[in-house]
XYZ file of C-alpha atoms in Angstrom:
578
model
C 0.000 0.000 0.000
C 2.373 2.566 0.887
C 4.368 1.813 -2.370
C 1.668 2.118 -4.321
C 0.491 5.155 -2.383
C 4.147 6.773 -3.459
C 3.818 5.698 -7.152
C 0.400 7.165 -7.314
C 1.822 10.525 -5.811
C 4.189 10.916 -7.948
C 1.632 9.862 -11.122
C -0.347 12.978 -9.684
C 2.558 15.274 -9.014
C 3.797 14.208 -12.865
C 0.189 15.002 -14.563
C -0.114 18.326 -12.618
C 3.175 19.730 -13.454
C 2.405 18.646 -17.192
C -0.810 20.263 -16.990
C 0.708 23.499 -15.074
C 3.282 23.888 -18.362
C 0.726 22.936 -20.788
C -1.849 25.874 -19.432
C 1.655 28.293 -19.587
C 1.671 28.143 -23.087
C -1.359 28.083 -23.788
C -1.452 31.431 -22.590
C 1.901 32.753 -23.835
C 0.830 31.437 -27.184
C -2.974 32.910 -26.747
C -1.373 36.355 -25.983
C 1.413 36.273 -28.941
C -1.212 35.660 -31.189
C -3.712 38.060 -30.207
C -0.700 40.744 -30.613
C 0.202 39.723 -34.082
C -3.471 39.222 -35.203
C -5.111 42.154 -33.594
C -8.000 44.371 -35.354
C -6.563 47.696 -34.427
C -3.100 47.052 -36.469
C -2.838 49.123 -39.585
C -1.466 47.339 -42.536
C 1.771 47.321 -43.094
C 2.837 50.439 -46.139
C 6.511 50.918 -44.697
C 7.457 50.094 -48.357
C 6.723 49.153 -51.852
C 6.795 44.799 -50.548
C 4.746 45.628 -47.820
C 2.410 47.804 -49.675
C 1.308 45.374 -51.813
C 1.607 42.300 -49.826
C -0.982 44.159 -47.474
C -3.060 44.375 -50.127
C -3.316 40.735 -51.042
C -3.577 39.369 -47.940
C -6.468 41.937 -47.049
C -8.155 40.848 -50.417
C -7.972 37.388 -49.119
C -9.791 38.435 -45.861
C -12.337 40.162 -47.406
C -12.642 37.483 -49.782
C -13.683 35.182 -46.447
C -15.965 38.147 -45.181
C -17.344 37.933 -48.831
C -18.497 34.231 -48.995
C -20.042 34.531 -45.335
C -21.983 37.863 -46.680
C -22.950 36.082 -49.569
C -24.256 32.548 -47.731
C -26.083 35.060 -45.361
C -27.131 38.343 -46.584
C -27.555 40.266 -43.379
C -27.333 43.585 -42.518
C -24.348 42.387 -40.381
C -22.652 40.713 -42.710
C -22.315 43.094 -45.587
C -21.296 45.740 -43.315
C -18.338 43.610 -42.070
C -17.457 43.725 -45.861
C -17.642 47.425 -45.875
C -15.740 47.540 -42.950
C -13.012 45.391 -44.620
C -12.292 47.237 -47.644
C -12.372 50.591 -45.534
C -9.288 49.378 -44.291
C -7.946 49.463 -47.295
C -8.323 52.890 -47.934
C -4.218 53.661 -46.470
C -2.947 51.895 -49.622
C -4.176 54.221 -51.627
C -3.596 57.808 -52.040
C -6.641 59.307 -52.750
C -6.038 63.009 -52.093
C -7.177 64.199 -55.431
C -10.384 62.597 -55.023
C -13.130 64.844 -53.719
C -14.313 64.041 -49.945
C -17.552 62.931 -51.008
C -16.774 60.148 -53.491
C -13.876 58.645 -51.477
C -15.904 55.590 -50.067
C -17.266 54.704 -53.659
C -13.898 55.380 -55.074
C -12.203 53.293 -52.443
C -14.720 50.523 -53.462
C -14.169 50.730 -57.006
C -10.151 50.915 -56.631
C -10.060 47.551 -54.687
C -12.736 45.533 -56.718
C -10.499 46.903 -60.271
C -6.938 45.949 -58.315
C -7.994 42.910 -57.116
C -9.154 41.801 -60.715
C -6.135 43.145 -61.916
C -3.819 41.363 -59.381
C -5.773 37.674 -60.178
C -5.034 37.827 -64.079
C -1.415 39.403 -64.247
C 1.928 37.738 -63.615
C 3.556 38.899 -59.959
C 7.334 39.081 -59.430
C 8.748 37.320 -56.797
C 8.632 39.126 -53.367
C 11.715 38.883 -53.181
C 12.535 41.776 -56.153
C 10.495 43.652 -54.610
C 12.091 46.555 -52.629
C 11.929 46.561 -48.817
C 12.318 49.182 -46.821
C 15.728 48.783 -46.307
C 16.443 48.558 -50.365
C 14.206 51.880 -50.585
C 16.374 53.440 -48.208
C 19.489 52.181 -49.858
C 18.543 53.739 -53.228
C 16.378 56.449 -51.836
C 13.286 55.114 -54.236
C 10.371 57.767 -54.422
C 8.231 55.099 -56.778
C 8.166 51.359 -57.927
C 6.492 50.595 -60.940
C 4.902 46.699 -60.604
C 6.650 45.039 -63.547
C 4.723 44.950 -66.994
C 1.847 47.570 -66.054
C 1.602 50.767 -64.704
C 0.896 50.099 -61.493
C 2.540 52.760 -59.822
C 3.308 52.889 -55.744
C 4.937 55.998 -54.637
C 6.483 57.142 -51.423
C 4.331 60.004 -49.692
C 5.922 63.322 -48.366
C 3.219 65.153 -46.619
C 3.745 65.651 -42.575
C 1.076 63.332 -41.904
C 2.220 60.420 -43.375
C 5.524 61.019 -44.195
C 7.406 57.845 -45.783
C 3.996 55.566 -46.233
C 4.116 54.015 -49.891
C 0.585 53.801 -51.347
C -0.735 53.644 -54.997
C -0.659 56.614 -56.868
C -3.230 59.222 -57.220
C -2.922 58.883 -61.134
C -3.040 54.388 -60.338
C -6.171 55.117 -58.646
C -7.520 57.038 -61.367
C -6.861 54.737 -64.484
C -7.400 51.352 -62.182
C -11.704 51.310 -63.892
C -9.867 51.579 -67.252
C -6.880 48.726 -66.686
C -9.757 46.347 -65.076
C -11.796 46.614 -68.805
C -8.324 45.561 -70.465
C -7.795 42.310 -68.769
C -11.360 41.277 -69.281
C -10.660 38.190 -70.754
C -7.349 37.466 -69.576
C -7.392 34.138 -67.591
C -7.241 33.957 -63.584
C -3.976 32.989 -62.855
C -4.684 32.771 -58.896
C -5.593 29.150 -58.362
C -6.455 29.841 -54.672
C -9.055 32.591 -55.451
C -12.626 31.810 -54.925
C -13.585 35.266 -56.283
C -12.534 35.625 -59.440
C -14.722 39.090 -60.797
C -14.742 41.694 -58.084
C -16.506 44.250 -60.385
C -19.384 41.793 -61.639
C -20.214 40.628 -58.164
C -19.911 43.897 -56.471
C -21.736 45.420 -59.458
C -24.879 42.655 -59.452
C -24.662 42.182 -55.498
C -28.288 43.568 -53.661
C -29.339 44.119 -50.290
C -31.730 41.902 -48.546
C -34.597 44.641 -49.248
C -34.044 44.094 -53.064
C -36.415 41.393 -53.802
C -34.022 38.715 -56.005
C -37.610 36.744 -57.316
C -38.814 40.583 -59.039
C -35.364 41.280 -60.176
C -35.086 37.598 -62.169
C -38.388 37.956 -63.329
C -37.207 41.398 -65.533
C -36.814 40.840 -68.822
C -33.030 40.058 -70.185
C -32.684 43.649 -71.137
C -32.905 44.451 -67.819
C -29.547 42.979 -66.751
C -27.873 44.945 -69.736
C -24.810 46.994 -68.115
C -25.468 50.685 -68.383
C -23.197 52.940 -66.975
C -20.869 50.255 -64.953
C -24.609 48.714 -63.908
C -27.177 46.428 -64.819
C -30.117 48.164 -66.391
C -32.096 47.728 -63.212
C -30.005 49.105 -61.209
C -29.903 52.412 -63.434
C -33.520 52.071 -63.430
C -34.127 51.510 -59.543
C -31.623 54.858 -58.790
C -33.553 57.270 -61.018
C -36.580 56.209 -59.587
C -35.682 57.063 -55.961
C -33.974 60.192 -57.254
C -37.344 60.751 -58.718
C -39.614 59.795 -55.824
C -37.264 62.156 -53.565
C -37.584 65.257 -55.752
C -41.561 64.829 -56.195
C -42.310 63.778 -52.484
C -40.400 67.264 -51.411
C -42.147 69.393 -54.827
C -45.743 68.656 -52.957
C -44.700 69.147 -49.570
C -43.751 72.759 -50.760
C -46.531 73.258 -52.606
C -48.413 72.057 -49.427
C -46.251 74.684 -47.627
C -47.142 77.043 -50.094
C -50.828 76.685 -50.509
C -51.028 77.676 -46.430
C -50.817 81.515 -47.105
C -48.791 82.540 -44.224
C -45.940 84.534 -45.683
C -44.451 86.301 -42.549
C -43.673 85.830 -39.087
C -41.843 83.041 -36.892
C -44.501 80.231 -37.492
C -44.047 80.968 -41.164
C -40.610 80.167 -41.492
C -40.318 77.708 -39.132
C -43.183 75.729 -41.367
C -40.952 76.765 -44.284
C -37.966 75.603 -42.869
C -39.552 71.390 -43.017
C -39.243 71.404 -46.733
C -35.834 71.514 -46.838
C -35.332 69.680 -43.570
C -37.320 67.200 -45.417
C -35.420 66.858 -48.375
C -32.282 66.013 -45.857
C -33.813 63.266 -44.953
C -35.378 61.712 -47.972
C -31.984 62.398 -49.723
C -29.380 60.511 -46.754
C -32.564 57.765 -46.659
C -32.886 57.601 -50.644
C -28.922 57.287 -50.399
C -28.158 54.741 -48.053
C -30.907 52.572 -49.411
C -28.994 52.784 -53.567
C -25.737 52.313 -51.947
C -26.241 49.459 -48.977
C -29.410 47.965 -50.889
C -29.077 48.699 -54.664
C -25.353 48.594 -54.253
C -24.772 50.941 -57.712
C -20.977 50.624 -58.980
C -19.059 51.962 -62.000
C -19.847 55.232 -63.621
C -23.344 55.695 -62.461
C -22.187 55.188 -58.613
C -20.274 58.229 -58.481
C -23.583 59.481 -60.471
C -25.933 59.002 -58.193
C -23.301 59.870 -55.388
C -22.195 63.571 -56.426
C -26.400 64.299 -57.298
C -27.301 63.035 -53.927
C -24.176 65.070 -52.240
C -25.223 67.869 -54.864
C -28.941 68.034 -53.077
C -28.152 67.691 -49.713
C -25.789 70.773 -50.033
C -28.573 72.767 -51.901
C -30.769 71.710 -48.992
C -28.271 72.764 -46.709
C -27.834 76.210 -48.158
C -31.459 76.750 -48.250
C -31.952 75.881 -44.730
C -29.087 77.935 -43.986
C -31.289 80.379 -45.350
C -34.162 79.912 -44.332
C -32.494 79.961 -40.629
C -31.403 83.167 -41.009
C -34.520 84.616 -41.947
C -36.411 82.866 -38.969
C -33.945 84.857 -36.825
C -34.955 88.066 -38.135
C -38.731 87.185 -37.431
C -38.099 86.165 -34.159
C -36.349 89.507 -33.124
C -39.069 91.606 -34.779
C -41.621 89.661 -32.881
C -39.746 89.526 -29.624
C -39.135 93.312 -29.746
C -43.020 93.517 -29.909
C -43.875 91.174 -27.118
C -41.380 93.817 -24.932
C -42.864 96.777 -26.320
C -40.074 97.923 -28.083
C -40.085 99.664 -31.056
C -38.300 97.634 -33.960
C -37.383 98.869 -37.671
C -39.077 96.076 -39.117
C -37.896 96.736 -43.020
C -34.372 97.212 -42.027
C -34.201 93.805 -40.035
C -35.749 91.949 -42.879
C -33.461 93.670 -45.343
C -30.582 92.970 -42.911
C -31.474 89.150 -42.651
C -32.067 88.989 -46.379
C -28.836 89.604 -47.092
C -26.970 87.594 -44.180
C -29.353 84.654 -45.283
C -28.225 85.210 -48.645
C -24.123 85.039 -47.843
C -24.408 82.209 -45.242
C -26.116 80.594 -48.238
C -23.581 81.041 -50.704
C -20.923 80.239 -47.970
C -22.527 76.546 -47.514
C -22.905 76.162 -51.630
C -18.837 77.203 -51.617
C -17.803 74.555 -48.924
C -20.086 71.676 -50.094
C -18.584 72.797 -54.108
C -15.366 72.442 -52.928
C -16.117 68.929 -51.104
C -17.347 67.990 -54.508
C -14.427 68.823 -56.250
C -15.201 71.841 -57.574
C -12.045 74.618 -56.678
C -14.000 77.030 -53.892
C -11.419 80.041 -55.449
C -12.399 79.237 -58.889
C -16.052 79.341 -58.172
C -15.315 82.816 -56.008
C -13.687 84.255 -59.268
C -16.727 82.923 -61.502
C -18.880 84.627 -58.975
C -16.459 87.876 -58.649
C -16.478 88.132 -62.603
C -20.066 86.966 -62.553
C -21.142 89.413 -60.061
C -19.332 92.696 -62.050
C -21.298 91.211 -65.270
C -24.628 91.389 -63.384
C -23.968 94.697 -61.492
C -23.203 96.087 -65.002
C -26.801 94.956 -66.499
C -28.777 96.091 -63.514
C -27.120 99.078 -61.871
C -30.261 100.968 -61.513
C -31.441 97.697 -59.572
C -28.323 97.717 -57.487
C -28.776 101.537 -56.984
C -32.011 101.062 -55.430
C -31.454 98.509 -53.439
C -28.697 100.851 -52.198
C -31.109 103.336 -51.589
C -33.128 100.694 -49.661
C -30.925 100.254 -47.218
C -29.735 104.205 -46.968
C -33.842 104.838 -46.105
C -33.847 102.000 -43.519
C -30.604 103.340 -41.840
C -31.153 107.093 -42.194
C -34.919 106.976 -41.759
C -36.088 110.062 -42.980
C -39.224 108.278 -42.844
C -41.285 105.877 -41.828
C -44.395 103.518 -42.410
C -47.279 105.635 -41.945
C -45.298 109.141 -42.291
C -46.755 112.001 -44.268
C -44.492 113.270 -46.567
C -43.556 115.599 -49.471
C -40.405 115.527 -51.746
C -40.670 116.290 -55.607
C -44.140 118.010 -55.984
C -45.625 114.685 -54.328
C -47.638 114.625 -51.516
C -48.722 111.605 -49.023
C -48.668 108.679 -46.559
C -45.746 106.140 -46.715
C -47.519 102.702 -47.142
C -44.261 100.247 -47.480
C -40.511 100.650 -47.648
C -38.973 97.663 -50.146
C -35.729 96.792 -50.817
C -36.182 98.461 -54.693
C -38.900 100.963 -53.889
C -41.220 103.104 -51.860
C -45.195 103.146 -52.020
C -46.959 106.070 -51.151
C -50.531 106.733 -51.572
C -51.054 110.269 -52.386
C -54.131 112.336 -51.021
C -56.365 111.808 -54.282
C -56.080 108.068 -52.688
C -53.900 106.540 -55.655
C -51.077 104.526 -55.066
C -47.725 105.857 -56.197
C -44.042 103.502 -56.141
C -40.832 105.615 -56.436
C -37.860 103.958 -57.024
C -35.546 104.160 -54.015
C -32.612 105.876 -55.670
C -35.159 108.671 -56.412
C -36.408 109.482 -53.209
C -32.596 109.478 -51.433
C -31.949 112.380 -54.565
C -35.117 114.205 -52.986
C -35.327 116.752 -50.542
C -37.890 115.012 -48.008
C -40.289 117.156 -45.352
C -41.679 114.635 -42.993
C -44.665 116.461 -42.372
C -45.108 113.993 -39.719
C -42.531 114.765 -37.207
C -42.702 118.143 -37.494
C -43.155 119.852 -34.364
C -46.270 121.927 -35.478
C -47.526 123.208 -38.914
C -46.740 126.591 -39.975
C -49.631 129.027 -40.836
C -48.846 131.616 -43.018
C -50.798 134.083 -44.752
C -50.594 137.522 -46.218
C -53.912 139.066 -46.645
C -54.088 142.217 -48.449
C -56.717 145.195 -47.430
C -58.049 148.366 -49.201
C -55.811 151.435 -49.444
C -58.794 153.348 -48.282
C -58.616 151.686 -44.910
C -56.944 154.672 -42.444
C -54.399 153.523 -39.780
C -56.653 153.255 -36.812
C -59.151 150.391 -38.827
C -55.340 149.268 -39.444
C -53.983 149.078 -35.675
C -57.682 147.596 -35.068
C -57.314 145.020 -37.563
C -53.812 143.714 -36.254
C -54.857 143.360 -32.641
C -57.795 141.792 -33.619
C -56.569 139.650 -35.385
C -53.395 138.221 -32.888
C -56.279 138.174 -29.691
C -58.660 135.500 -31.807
C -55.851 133.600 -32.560
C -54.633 133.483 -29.311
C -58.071 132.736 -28.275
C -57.753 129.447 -30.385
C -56.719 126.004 -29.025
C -54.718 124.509 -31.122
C -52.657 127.766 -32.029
C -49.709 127.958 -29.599
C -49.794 131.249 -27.947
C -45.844 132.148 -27.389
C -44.073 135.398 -27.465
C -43.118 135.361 -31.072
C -45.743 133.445 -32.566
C -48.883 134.016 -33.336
C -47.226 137.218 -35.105
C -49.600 139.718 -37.315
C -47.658 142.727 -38.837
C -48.482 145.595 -41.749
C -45.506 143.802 -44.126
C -45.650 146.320 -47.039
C -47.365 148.575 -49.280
C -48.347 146.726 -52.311
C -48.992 147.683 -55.712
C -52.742 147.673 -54.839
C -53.161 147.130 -51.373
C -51.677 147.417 -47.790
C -50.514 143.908 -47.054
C -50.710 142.064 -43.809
C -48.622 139.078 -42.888
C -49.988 136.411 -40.298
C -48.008 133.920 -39.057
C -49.130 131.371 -36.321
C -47.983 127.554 -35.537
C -50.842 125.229 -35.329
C -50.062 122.348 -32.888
C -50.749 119.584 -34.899
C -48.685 117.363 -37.494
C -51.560 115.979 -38.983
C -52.389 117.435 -42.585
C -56.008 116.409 -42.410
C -56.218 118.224 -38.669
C -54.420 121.645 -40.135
C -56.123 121.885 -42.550
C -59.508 121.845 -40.967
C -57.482 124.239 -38.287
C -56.289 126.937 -41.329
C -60.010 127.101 -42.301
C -61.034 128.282 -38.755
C -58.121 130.751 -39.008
C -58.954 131.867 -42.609
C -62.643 132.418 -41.501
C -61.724 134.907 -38.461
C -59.739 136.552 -40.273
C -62.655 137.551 -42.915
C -64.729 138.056 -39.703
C -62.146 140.902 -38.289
C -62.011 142.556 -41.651
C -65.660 142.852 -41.601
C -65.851 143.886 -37.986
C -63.430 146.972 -38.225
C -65.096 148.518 -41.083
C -62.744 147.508 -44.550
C -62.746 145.280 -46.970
C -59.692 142.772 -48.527
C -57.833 144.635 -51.843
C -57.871 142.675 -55.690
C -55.851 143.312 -57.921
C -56.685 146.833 -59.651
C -55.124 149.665 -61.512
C -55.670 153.359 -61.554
C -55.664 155.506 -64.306
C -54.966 159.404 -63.819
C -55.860 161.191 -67.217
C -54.637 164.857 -67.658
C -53.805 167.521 -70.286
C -50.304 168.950 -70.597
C -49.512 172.275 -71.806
C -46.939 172.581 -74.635
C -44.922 176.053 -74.383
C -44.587 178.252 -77.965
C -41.561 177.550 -79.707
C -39.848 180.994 -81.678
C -39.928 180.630 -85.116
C -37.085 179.752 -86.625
C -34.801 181.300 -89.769
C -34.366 178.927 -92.546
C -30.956 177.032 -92.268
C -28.958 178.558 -95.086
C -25.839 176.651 -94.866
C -22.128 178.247 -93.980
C -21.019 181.568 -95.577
């Protein structure tokens, strides 16, 4: 027994030491190859070997990913393949491609190089250059033997010394993948042989595959890089977007509210709308549809193209919301706001925050920002040319609302015309006139006219000269003076001051003695004055009457008389010198 107990000790002691080792490695190993195989690591671009041997075995992964998408078309799965060749995207050097068609460009660069890389001859790894050899002999670029294929060694700060494929590679990769066609796959290992044709006929899970082989043939005709259907299907949704957001503007439209907060903020869902219809429309063509070739980048730079339109127009819109909301907030306080000079004011910052988003989104589209500036510069001079008297007014807009020499509801008189101010505009001023018609002057004409704001004047000036009878004598005159100044300082709205009401004999006139009466009525209406000089006019009449005389016309007086000619002494006849 005790022997036995010893042997079986040592049996135990023999199994857990082999055990204790066995679970050591197990872990060393687990933890070596989590470092060497983990997910965050970038691929290797340290030189022209590593570039491209980063790029195979990457294709092979994704190749994996691939078959599993393609056994189980999930949502999951195909964004694991997304996920995949966005990983590629350091290999490449895609700085000349504008932000907004990088992911489809990535996509098309890696299904056309991988279809390349199956079908041509590769040199041995060993010939091509490490990093050490590019060192060495201080290599900038490595053409792949027999194409163009061009990797390059970068030189910005950011990734100074990565090699990727050239911007010009990227560019002509579509074109190479159409020449080897019908070359033969000379990768026995790949189980993917056509990149482009499966990427360009693979569908989401919300494309119905039993409508799409029921088509006719002609349906699966390429078009643009794409089967027929696929053309088909994107115009449609293009299509549906643009006509769901025409009636909800219309809908907008039809609701008659043109001003004010709740205006614009109903305004401000069309475009909000399109936003969404547009990213929806989007990720449905490019997860679901799964467009490639020419009509990808298509349907990618319209779809970028509306969404920055959108964007400006809210932008606008925004702006113009802002405006309302001061005006009305102003009003809620009981402050007094210039209501035409805020709108004109958020008119125009609407309009450059606008053009500010249409320049950035441009120049994420590729189009140069400065170019477009000078277009617009040149563009603008062109324009401002062909409608200066426009621009002049609109000038003269905005010198009325800063100035205000008037306002809304003002009485005024400039150029022989006479009336209320009904509406300041950014070209033009309405005023209806006292006969009731409606007259617009053009802004730049009003800021050349001299302007009497009958409306903030402190009180309207009455002035008369009223001409009596020479035959009146001096105390009917003295009479009719102080008469006169006592009624009118008997009369409430005429301001009784030291200097005014004033009545004085002014002159001797060419037929009759003229008296000048000057009193300030304290009123700035026209209507009330008026009524006002009428009273005044009448006691006037009434004092001539009362002292005795009458008021002078116009009238000449003849004198007639005889004059006598004195005798004149005969004269001798003129008989010339002696």
């Amino acid at each position: 027994m005790p022997r036995l107990d010893v042997l079986a000790v040592r049996r135990i002691l023999a199994i857990a030491i082999a055990g204790a080792f066995a679970v050591c490695g197990a872990v060393v190993g687990s933890a070596t190859g989590a470092t060497a195989a983990s997910p965050l690591e970038p691929l290797d671009t340290t030189s022209p070997r590593a570039t491209l041997t980063s790029f195979i075995e990457q294709t092979q992964s994704i190749e994996m990913t691939t078959l599993a998408a393609l056994a189980n078309r999930s949502a999951e799965n195909r964004a694991k393949v997304v996920e995949e060749v966005a990983q590629t995207a350091p290999l490449f050097d895609l700085s000349e491609v504008p932000e907004a068609a990088r992911e489809q460009t990535l996509q098309q660069s890696f299904t056309s190089l991988a279809d390349i890389l199956n079908r041509i001859p590769l040199p041995a790894p060993s010939t091509i250059p490490d990093a050490e050899q590019a060192e060495a002999e201080e290599l900038q670029r490595w053409v792949l033997p027999g194409t163009e294929i061009t990797i390059i060694r970068l030189d910005d700060e950011i990734r100074l010394g990565d090699w990727v494929f050239s911007a010009q590679t990227v560019a002509n990769l579509p074109r190479w993948r159409a020449e080897v066609e019908d070359e033969p796959v000379l990768v026995e290992s790949a189980r993917i042989t056509d990149w482009r044709s499966l990427d360009t006929n693979q569908s989401g899970r919300w494309v119905p595959l039993g409508i799409i082989e029921a088509l006719p043939d002609g349906f699966q005709r390429e078009v643009l890089g794409n089967p027929l259907w696929k053309v088909v299907a994107g115009v449609l949704v293009l299509t549906l977007i643009i006509g769901a957001t025409a009636l909800w503007f219309r809908f907008v439209a039809n609701r008659g509210v043109r001003q004010g907060v709740p205006a614009f903020l109903l305004r401000l869902s069309t475009p909000v709308l399109l936003i969404v219809l547009t990213v929806l429309g989007r990720d449905y063509m490019e997860v679901q549809v799964n467009h490639g070739g020419v009509f990808a980048q298509i349907v990618l730079r319209t779809s970028a193209a509306i969404i920055i339109i959108a964007l400006a127009w809210l932008a606008w819109l925004l702006v113009r919301v802002i405006g309302e909301w001061v005006i009305a907030l102003s009003k809620k306080r009981g402050q007094e706001a210039n209501e035409p000079l805020v709108r004109l004011l958020s008119r125009l910052i609407s309009l450059l925050v606008a053009v500010l988003v249409l320049l950035v989104g441009a120049n994420s589209l590729g189009i140069p920002a400065l170019g477009l500036i000078a277009g617009l510069g040149v563009g603008g001079l062109v324009a401002g040319l062909a409608a200066q008297s426009t621009l002049e007014n609109l000038i003269g807009g905005f010198t009325l609302f800063a100035d205000k020499p008037f306002r809304v509801g003002d009485f005024v008189t400039f150029g022989g015309i006479t009336g209320t101010v009904e509406q300041i505009g950014q070209r033009s001023t309405r005023i209806r006139l006292v006969s009731g018609s409606l007259l617009t002057v053009p802004n730049a004409d009003v800021m050349k006219a001299q302007i009497t704001n009958v409306t903030e004047r402190r009180g309207s000036l009455f002035l008369h000269t009223v001409g009596v009878r020479y035959e009146t004598t001096g105390e009917q005159l003295q009479e009719l003076v102080t008469g006169i100044d006592e009624r009118f300082r008997q009369h409430p709205l005429v301001l009784d001051g030291q200097e005014l009401p004033r009545v004085t004999i002014a002159e001797f006139g060419a037929s009759s003695i003229d008296i000048e009466v000057r009193a300030l009525v304290e009123t700035n209406s026209f209507h009330t004055f008026m009524v006002t000089q009428q009273e005044l006019l009448v006691i006037i009449r009434q004092v001539i009457d009362e002292v005795g005389t009458a008021i002078a016309f116009p009238s000449t007086t003849t004198y007639l008389t005889q004059d006598s000619i004195p005798e004149v002494a005969s004269k001798q006849p003129f008989e010339g010198p002696q």
